[in-house]
CSV table of C-alpha atoms and ligand atoms in Angstrom, one decimal:
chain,number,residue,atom,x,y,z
X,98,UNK,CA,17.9,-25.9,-3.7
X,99,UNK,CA,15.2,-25.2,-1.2
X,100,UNK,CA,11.3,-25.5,-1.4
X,101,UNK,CA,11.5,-21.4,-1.4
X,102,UNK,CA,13.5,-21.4,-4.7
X,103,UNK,CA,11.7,-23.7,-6.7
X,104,UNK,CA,11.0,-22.6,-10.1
X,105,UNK,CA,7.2,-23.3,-11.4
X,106,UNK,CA,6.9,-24.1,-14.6
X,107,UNK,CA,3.3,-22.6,-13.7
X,108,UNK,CA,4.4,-19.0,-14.2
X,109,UNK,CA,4.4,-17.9,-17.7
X,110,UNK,CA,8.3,-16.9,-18.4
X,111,UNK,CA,7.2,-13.8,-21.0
X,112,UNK,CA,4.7,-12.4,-18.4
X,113,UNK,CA,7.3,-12.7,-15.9
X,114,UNK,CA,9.8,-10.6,-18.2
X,115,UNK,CA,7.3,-8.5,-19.1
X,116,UNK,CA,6.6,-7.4,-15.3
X,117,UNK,CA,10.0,-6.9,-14.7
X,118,UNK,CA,10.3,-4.2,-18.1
X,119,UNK,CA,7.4,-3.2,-16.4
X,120,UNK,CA,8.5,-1.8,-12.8
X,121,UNK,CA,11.3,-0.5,-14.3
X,122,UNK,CA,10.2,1.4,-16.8
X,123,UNK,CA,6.9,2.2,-15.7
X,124,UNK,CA,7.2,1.9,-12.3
X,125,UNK,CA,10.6,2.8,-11.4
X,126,UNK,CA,10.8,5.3,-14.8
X,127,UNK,CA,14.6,4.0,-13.7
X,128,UNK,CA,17.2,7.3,-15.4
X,129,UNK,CA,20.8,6.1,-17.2
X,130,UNK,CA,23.3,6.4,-14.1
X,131,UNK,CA,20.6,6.0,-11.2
X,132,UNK,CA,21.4,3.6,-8.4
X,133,UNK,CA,18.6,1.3,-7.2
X,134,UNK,CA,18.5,-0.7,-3.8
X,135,UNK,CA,16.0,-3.6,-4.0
X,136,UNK,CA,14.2,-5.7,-1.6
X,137,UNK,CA,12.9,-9.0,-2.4
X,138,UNK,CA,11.4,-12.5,-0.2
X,139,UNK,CA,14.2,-15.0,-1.5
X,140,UNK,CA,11.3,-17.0,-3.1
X,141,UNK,CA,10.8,-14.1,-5.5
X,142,UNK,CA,14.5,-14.9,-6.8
X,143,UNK,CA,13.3,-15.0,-10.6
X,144,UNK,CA,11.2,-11.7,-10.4
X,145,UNK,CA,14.3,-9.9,-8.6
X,146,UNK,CA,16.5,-11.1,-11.7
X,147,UNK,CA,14.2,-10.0,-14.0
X,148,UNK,CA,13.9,-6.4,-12.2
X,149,UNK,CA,17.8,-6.4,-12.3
X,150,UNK,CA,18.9,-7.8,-15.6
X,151,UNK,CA,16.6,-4.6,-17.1
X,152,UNK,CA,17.7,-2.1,-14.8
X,153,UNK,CA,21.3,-2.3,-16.0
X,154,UNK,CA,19.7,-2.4,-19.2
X,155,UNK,CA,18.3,0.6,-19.1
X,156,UNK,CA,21.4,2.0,-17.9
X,157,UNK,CA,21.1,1.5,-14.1
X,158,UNK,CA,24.4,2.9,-12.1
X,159,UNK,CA,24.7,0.3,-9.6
X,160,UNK,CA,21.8,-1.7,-8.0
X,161,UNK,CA,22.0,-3.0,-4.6
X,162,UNK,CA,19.8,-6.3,-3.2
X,163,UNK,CA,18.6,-7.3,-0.3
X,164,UNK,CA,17.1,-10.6,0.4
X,165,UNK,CA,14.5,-11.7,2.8
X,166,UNK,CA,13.9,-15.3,4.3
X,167,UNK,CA,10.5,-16.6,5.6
X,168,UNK,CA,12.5,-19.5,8.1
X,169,UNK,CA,14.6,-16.9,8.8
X,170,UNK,CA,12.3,-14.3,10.2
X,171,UNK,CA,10.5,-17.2,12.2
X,172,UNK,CA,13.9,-18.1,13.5
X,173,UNK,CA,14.0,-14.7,15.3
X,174,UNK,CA,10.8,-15.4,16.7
X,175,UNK,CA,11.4,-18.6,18.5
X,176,UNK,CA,14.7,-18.3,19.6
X,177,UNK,CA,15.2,-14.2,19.6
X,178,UNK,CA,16.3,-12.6,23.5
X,179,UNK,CA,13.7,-11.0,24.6
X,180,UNK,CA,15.1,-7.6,24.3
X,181,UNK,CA,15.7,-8.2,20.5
X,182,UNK,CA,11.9,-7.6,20.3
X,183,UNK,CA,12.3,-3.7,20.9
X,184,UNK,CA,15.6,-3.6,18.3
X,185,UNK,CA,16.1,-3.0,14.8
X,186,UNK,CA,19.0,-2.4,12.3
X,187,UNK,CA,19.3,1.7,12.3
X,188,UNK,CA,22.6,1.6,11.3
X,189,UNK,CA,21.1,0.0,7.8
X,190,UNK,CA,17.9,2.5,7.4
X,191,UNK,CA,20.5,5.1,8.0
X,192,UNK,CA,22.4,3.9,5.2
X,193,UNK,CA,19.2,3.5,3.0
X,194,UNK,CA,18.4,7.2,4.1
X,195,UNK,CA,21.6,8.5,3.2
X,196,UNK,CA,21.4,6.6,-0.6
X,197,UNK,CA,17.7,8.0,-1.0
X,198,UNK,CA,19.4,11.2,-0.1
X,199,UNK,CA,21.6,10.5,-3.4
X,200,UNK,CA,19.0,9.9,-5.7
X,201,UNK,CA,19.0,5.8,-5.1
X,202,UNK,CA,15.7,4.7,-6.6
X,203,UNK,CA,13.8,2.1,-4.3
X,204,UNK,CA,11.8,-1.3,-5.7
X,205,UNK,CA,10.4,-3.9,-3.4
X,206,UNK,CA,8.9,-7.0,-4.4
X,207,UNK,CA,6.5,-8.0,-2.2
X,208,UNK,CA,5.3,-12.1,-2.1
X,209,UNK,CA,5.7,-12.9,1.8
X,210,UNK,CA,3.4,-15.0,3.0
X,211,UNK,CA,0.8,-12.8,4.4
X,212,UNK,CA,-0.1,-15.0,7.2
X,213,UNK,CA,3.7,-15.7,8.7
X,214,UNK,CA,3.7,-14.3,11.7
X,215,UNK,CA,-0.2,-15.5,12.5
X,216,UNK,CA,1.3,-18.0,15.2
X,217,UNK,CA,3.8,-16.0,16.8
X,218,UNK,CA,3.4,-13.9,20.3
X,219,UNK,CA,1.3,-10.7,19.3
X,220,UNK,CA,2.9,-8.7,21.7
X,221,UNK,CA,6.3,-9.5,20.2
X,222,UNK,CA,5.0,-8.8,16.9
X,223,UNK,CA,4.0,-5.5,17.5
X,224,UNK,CA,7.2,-4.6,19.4
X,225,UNK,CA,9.4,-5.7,16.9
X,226,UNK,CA,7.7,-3.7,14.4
X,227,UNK,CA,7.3,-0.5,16.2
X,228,UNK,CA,10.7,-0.8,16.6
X,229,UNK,CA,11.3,-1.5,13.2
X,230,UNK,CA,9.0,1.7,12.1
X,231,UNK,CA,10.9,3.6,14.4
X,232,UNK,CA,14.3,2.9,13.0
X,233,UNK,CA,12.9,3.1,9.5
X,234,UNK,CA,11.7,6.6,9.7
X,235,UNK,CA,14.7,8.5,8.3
X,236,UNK,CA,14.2,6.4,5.1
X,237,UNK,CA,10.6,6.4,5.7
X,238,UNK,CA,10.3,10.2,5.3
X,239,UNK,CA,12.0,10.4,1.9
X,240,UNK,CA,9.7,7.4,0.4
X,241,UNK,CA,6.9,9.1,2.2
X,242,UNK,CA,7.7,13.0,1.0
X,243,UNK,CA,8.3,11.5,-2.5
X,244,UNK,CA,11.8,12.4,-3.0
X,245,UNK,CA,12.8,9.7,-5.3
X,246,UNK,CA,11.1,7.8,-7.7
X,247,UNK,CA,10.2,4.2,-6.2
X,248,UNK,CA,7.8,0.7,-6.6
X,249,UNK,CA,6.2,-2.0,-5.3
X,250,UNK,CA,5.9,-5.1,-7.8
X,251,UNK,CA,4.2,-8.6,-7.0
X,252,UNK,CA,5.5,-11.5,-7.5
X,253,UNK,CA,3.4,-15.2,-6.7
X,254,UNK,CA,5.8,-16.9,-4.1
X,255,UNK,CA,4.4,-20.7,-3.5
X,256,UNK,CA,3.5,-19.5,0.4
X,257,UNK,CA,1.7,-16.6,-0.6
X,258,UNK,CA,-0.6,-18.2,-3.3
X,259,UNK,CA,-1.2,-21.4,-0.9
X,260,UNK,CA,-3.2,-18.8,1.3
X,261,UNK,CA,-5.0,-17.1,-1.4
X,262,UNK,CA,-5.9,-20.8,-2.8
X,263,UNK,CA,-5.7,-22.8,0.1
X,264,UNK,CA,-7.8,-25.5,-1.5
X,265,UNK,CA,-5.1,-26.4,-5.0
X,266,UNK,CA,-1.9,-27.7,-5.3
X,267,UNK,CA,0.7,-25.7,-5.1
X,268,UNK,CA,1.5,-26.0,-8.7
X,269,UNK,CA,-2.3,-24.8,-9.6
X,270,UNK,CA,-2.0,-22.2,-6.6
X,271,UNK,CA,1.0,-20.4,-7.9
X,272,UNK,CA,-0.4,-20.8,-11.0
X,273,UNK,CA,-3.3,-19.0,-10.6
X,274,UNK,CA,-1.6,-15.9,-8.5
X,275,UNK,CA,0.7,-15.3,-11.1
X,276,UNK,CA,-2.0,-15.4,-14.0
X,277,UNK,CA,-3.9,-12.7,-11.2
X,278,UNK,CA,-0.9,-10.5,-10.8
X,279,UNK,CA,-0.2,-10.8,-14.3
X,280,UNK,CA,-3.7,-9.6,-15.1
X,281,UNK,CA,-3.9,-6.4,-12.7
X,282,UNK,CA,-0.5,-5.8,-13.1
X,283,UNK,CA,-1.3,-5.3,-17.0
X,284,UNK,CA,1.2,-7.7,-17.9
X,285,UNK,CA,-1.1,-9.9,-20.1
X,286,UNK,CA,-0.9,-8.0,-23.4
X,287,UNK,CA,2.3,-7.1,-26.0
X,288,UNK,CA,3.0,-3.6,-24.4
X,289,UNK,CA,2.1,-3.3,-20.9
X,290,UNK,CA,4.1,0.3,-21.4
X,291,UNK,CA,1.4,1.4,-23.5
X,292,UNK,CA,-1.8,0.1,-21.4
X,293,UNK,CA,0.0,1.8,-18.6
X,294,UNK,CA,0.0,5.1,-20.6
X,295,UNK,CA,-3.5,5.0,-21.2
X,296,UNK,CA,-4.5,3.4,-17.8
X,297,UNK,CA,-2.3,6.8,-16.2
X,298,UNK,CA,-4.4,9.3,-18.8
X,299,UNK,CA,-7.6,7.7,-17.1
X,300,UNK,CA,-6.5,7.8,-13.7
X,301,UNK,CA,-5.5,11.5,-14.7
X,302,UNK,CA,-9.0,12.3,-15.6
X,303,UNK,CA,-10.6,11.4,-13.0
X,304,UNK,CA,-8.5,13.1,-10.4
X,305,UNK,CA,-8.3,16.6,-12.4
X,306,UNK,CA,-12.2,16.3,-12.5
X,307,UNK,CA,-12.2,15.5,-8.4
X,308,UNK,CA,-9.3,18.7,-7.6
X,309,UNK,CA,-11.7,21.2,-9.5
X,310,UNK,CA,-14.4,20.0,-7.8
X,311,UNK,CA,-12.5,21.2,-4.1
X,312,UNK,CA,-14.9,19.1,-1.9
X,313,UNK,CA,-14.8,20.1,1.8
X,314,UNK,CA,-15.9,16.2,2.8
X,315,UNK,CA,-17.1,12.8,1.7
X,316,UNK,CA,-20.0,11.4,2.8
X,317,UNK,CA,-20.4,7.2,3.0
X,318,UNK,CA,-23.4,5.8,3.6
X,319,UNK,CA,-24.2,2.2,3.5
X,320,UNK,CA,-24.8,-1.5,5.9
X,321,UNK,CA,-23.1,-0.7,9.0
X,322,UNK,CA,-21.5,3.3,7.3
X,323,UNK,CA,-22.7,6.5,8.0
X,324,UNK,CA,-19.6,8.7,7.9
X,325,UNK,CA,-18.2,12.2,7.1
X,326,UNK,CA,-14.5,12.7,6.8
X,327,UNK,CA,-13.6,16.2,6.2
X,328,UNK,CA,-10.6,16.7,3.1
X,329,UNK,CA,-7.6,18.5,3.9
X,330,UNK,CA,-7.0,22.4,3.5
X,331,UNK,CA,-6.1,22.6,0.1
X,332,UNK,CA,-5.8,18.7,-0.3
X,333,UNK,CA,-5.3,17.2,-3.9
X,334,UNK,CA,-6.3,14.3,-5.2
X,335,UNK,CA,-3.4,12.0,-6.9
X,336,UNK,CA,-3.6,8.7,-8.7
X,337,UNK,CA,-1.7,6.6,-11.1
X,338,UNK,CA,1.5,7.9,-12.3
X,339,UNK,CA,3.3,11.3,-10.4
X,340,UNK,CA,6.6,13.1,-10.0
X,341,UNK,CA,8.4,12.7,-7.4
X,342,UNK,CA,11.0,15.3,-6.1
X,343,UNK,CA,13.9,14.2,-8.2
X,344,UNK,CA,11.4,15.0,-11.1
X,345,UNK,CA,10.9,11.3,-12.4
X,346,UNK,CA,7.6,10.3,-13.2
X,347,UNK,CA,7.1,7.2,-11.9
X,348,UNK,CA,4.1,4.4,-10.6
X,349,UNK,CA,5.1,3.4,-7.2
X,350,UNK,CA,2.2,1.1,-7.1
X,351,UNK,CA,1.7,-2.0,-9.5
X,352,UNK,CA,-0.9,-2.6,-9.8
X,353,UNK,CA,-2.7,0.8,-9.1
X,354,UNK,CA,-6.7,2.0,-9.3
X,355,UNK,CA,-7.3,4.2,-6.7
X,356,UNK,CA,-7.4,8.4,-6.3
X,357,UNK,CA,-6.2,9.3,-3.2
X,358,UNK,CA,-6.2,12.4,-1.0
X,359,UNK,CA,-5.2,13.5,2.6
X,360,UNK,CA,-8.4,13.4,4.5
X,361,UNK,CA,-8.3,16.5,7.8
X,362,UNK,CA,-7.2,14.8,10.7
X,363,UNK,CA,-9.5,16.5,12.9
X,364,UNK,CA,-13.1,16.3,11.1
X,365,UNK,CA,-13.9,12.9,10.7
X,366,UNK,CA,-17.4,11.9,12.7
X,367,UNK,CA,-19.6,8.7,12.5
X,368,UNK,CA,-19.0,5.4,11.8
X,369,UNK,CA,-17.5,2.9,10.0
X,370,UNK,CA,-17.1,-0.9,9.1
X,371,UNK,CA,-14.2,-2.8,7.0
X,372,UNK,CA,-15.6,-4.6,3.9
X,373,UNK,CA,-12.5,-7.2,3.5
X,374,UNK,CA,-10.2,-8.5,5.7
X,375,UNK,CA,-7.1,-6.5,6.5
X,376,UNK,CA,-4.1,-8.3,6.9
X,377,UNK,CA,-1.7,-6.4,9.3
X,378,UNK,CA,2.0,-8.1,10.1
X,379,UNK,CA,1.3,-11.7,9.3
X,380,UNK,CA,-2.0,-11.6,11.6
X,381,UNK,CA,-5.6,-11.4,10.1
X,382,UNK,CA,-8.4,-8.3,11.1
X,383,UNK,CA,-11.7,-8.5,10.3
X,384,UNK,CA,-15.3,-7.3,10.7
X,385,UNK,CA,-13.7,-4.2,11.9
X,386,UNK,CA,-15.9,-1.6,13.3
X,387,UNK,CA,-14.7,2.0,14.4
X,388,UNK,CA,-16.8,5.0,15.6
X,389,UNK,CA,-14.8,8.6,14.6
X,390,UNK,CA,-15.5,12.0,16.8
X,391,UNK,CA,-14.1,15.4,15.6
X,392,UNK,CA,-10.9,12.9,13.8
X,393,UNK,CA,-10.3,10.7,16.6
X,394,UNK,CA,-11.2,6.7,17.0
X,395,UNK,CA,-12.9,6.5,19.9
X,396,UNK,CA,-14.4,2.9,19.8
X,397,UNK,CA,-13.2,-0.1,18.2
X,398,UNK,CA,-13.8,-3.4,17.8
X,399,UNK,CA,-13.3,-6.5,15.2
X,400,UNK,CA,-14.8,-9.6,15.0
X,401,UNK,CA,-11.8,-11.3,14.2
X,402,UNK,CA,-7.9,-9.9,15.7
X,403,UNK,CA,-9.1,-7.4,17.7
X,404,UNK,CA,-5.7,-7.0,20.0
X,405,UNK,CA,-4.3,-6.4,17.1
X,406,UNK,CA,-6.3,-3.9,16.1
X,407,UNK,CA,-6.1,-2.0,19.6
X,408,UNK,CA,-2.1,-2.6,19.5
X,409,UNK,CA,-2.3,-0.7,16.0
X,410,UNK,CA,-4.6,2.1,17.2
X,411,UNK,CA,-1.7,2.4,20.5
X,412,UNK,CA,0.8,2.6,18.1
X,413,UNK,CA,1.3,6.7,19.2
X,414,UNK,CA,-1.0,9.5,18.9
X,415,UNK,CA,-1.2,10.2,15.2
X,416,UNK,CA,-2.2,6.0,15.0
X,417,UNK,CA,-6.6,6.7,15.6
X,418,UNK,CA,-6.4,9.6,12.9
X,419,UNK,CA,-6.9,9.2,9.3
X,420,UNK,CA,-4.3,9.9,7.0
X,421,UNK,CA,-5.4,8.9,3.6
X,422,UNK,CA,-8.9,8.3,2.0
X,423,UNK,CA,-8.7,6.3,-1.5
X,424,UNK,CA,-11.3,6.0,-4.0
X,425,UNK,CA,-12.0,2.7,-6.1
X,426,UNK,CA,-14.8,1.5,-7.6
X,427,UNK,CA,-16.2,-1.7,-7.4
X,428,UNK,CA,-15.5,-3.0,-11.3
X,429,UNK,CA,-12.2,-2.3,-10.7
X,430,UNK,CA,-10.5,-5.4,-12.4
X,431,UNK,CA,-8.9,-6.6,-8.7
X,432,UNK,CA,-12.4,-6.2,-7.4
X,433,UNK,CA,-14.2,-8.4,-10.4
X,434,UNK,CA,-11.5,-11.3,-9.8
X,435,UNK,CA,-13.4,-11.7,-6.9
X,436,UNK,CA,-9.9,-12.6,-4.6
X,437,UNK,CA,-8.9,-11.9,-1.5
X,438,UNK,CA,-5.0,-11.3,-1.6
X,439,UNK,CA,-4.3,-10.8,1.7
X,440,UNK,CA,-2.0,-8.0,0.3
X,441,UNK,CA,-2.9,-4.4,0.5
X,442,UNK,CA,-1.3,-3.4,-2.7
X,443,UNK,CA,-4.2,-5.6,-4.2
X,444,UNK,CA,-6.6,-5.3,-1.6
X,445,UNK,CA,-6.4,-1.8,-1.7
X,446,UNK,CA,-7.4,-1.5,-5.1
X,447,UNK,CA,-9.9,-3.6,-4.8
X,448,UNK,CA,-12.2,-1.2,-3.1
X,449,UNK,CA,-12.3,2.2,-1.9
X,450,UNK,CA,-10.2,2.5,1.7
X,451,UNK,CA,-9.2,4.8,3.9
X,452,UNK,CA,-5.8,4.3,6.0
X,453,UNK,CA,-4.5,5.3,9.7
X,454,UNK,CA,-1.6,7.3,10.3
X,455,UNK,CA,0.7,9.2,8.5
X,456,UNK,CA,-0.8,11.3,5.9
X,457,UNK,CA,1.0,12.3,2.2
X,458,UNK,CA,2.2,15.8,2.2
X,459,UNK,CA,2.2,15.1,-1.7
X,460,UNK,CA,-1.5,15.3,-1.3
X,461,UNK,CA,-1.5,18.4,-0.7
X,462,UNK,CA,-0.9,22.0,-2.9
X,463,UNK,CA,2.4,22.7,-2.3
X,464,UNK,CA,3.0,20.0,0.2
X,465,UNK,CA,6.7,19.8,0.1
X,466,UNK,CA,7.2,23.2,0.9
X,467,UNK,CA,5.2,22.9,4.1
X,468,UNK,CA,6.5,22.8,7.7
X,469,UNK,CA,5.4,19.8,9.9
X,470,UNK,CA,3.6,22.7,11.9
X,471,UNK,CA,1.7,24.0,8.2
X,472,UNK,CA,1.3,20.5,7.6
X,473,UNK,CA,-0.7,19.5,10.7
X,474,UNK,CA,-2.5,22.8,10.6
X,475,UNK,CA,-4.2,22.1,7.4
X,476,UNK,CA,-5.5,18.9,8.8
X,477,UNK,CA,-2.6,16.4,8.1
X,478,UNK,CA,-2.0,13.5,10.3
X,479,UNK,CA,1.1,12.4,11.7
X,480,UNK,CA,1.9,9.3,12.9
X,481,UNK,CA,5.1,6.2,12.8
X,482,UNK,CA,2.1,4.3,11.3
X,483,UNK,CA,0.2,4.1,7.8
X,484,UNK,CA,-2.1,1.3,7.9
X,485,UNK,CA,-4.8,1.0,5.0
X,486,UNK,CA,-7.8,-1.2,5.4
X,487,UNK,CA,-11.0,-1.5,3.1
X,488,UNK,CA,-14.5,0.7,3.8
X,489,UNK,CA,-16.1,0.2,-0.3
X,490,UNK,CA,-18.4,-2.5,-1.6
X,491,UNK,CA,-21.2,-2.3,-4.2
X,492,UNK,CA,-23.7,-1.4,-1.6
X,493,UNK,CA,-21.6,1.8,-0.3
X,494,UNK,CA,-23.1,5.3,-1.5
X,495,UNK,CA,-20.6,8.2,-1.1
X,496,UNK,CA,-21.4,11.9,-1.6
X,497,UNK,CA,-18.9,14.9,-2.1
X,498,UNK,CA,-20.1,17.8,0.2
X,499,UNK,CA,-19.0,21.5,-1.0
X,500,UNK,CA,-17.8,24.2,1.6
X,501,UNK,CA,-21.8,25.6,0.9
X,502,UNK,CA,-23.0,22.4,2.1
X,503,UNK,CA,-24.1,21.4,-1.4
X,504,UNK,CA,-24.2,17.6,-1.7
X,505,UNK,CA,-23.3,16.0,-5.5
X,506,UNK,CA,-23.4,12.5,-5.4
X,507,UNK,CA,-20.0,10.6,-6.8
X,508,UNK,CA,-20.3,6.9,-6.4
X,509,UNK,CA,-24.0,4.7,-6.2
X,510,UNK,CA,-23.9,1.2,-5.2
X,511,UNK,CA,-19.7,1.2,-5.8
X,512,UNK,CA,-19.9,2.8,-8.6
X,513,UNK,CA,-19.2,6.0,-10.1
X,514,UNK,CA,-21.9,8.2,-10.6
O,799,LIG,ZN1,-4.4,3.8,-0.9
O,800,LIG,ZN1,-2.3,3.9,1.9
């Protein structure tokens, strides 16, 4: 038994059961007969069993895992040819493409140690995952376009929560991440299926109230932020539960507190500065500060990674456009716990955010019946990239401008109005 498969007697057993009913039912909304392929870090082991055990429970056709390795990936890195850096397994994403295709469900449990790659040659880094994206488009696109229902689900692997508590044991750390996973996760009462129901209804207000409203831009305005970004040409807002195309309801994101719409790739202006740490492919970016002109980045910098960022925004044309704006405010319970999880599925909805790259034709009316050429035209962004990072704090004011140039005001200090 290795260090990575350790079982802490930290992590409340129930909790942990109870996140696994959780993705599947809620997340997943797994049908009788439906295939599911699964990704896991091999330190999430007992999460992954979890997630299984109750997918053939719930009637699961045939569900496929595959395992990740922290030593293993490093492996690559320090003793990988050269030329393995511009590589990556097609034949396998075709494969995963071809069971999306068939109505395979996707979960991945996410718990890697955010920081892995922090050592490793940046250049490398970002070649092997450009190659990676590239090669992971075909599957990409059917994730992306929402075809089939899928999920991401936490789970508090001892590397991850050393970084989020670098100062405890790693006992108390992975303690302590689980409790917070639990927690936003909704895993800490009797029947999480329930507060997901009413958490959804919420969520569902909200955006009906924002898609009647048909703002033609947000305005943000706060230390650092003065910035417009135009909405999309019949753009809609989504959050919490949706259908995908296969017409299962599902949560692909757990935990999930954000409203999110395609911002119009070509009217953003002003500028803008990150409010938390973005952590980007085991390397760190911070005290990021862009300047936008008619959609376009067209200065950058960061205190703190800034290669990275400028690798990111070379990623290909589509990579200095926006391609989502989220919503969140700032009593979100992720924001009150006051951490920093160097994971954007927390991060994100732990403030409102805005992401680079490829934009969700979900988000807009009618979306999947668009051509790429539609698509772009009403102001959707294209790119092999989709890269969120974190613009909302509780001193960040944000107006919604009508297509009269009426101002309403939404959020004040964070918060909604
Ligand atoms: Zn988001
Ligand atoms: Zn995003």
């Amino acid at each position: 038994m290795t260090t990575h498969q350790r079982n802490f007697p930290s992590i409340d057993p129930a909790k942990l059961e109870r996140l696994g009913e959780t993705a599947v039912k809620v997340g997943l909304r797994l049908q009788p007969g439906q295939d599911l392929f699964l990704t896991a870090p091999v330190a999430a082991l007992p999460l992954a069993r979890a997630i299984v055990a109750e997918a053939y429970k719930a009637g699961a056709g045939l569900v496929t895992p595959i395992l990740a390795d922290e030593e293993i990936t490093l492996a690559r890195f320090r003793f990988g040819p050269d030329a393995s850096f511009d590589r990556a397994p097609g034949w396998l994403y075709d494969g995963v493409a071809k069971a999306f295709g068939a109505n395979t469900a996707r979960l991945a449990i996410v718990g890697e140690d955010p920081m892995l790659l922090a050592n490793e040659d940046p250049a490398k880094v970002a070649r092997a995952s450009k190659a990676n994206s590239i090669a992971y488009q075909p599957a990409l696109e059917k994730i992306a376009g929402f075809d089939i229902n899928w999920n991401l689900v936490a789970y508090p692997t001892d590397s991850w929560a050393k970084r989020v508590f670098p100062g405890e044991t790693d006992d108390v750390a992975v303690g302590r991440l689980a409790e917070a996973i639990f927690s936003a996760s909704r895993v800490d009462n009797d029947d999480p299926v329930a507060a997901w129901t009413s958490h959804n209804a919420a969520l569902g207000r909200r955006t009906e109230w924002l898609n009647a409203r048909k703002f033609h831009a947000l305005h943000y305005s706060g230390p650092g932020t003065d910035l417009t970004i135009g909405l999309a040409d019949g753009h809609e807002w989504q959050g919490g539960a949706a259908t995908a195309k296969n017409g299962i309801t599902c949560n692909p994101n757990i935990p999930t507190e954000e409203v999110f719409t395609t911002p119009h790739a070509r009217r953003v202006d002003g500028h803008v500065v990150s409010t938390k740490p973005l952590s980007y492919q085991g390397s760190l970016i911070d005290g990021i500060a862009v300047r936008f002109e008619a959609g376009r980045i067209v200065e950058a910098k960061a205190a703190r990674g800034e290669d990275v960022l400028k690798k990111v925004l070379d990623s290909d044309d589509g990579a200095r456009r926006l391609g989502e704006v989220a919503l969140v405010p700032h009593s979100s319970p992720i924001a009150s716990s006051g951490l920093l999880f160097f994971n954007t599925l927390f991060d994100e909805n732990a403030a409102s955010h805005i992401a680079l790259g490829q934009a969700y034709s979900t988000c807009l009316k009618n979306g999947d019946q668009l051509t790429p050429e539609e698509l772009a035209d009403k102001g959707a962004n294209e790119s092999l990239i989709h890269v969120d990072w974190m613009i909302g704090s509780s001193e960040i004011d944000l107006d919604g401008i009508t297509a009269t140039g009426s101002v309403e005001p939404l959020m004040r200090k964070g918060e909604w109005v």
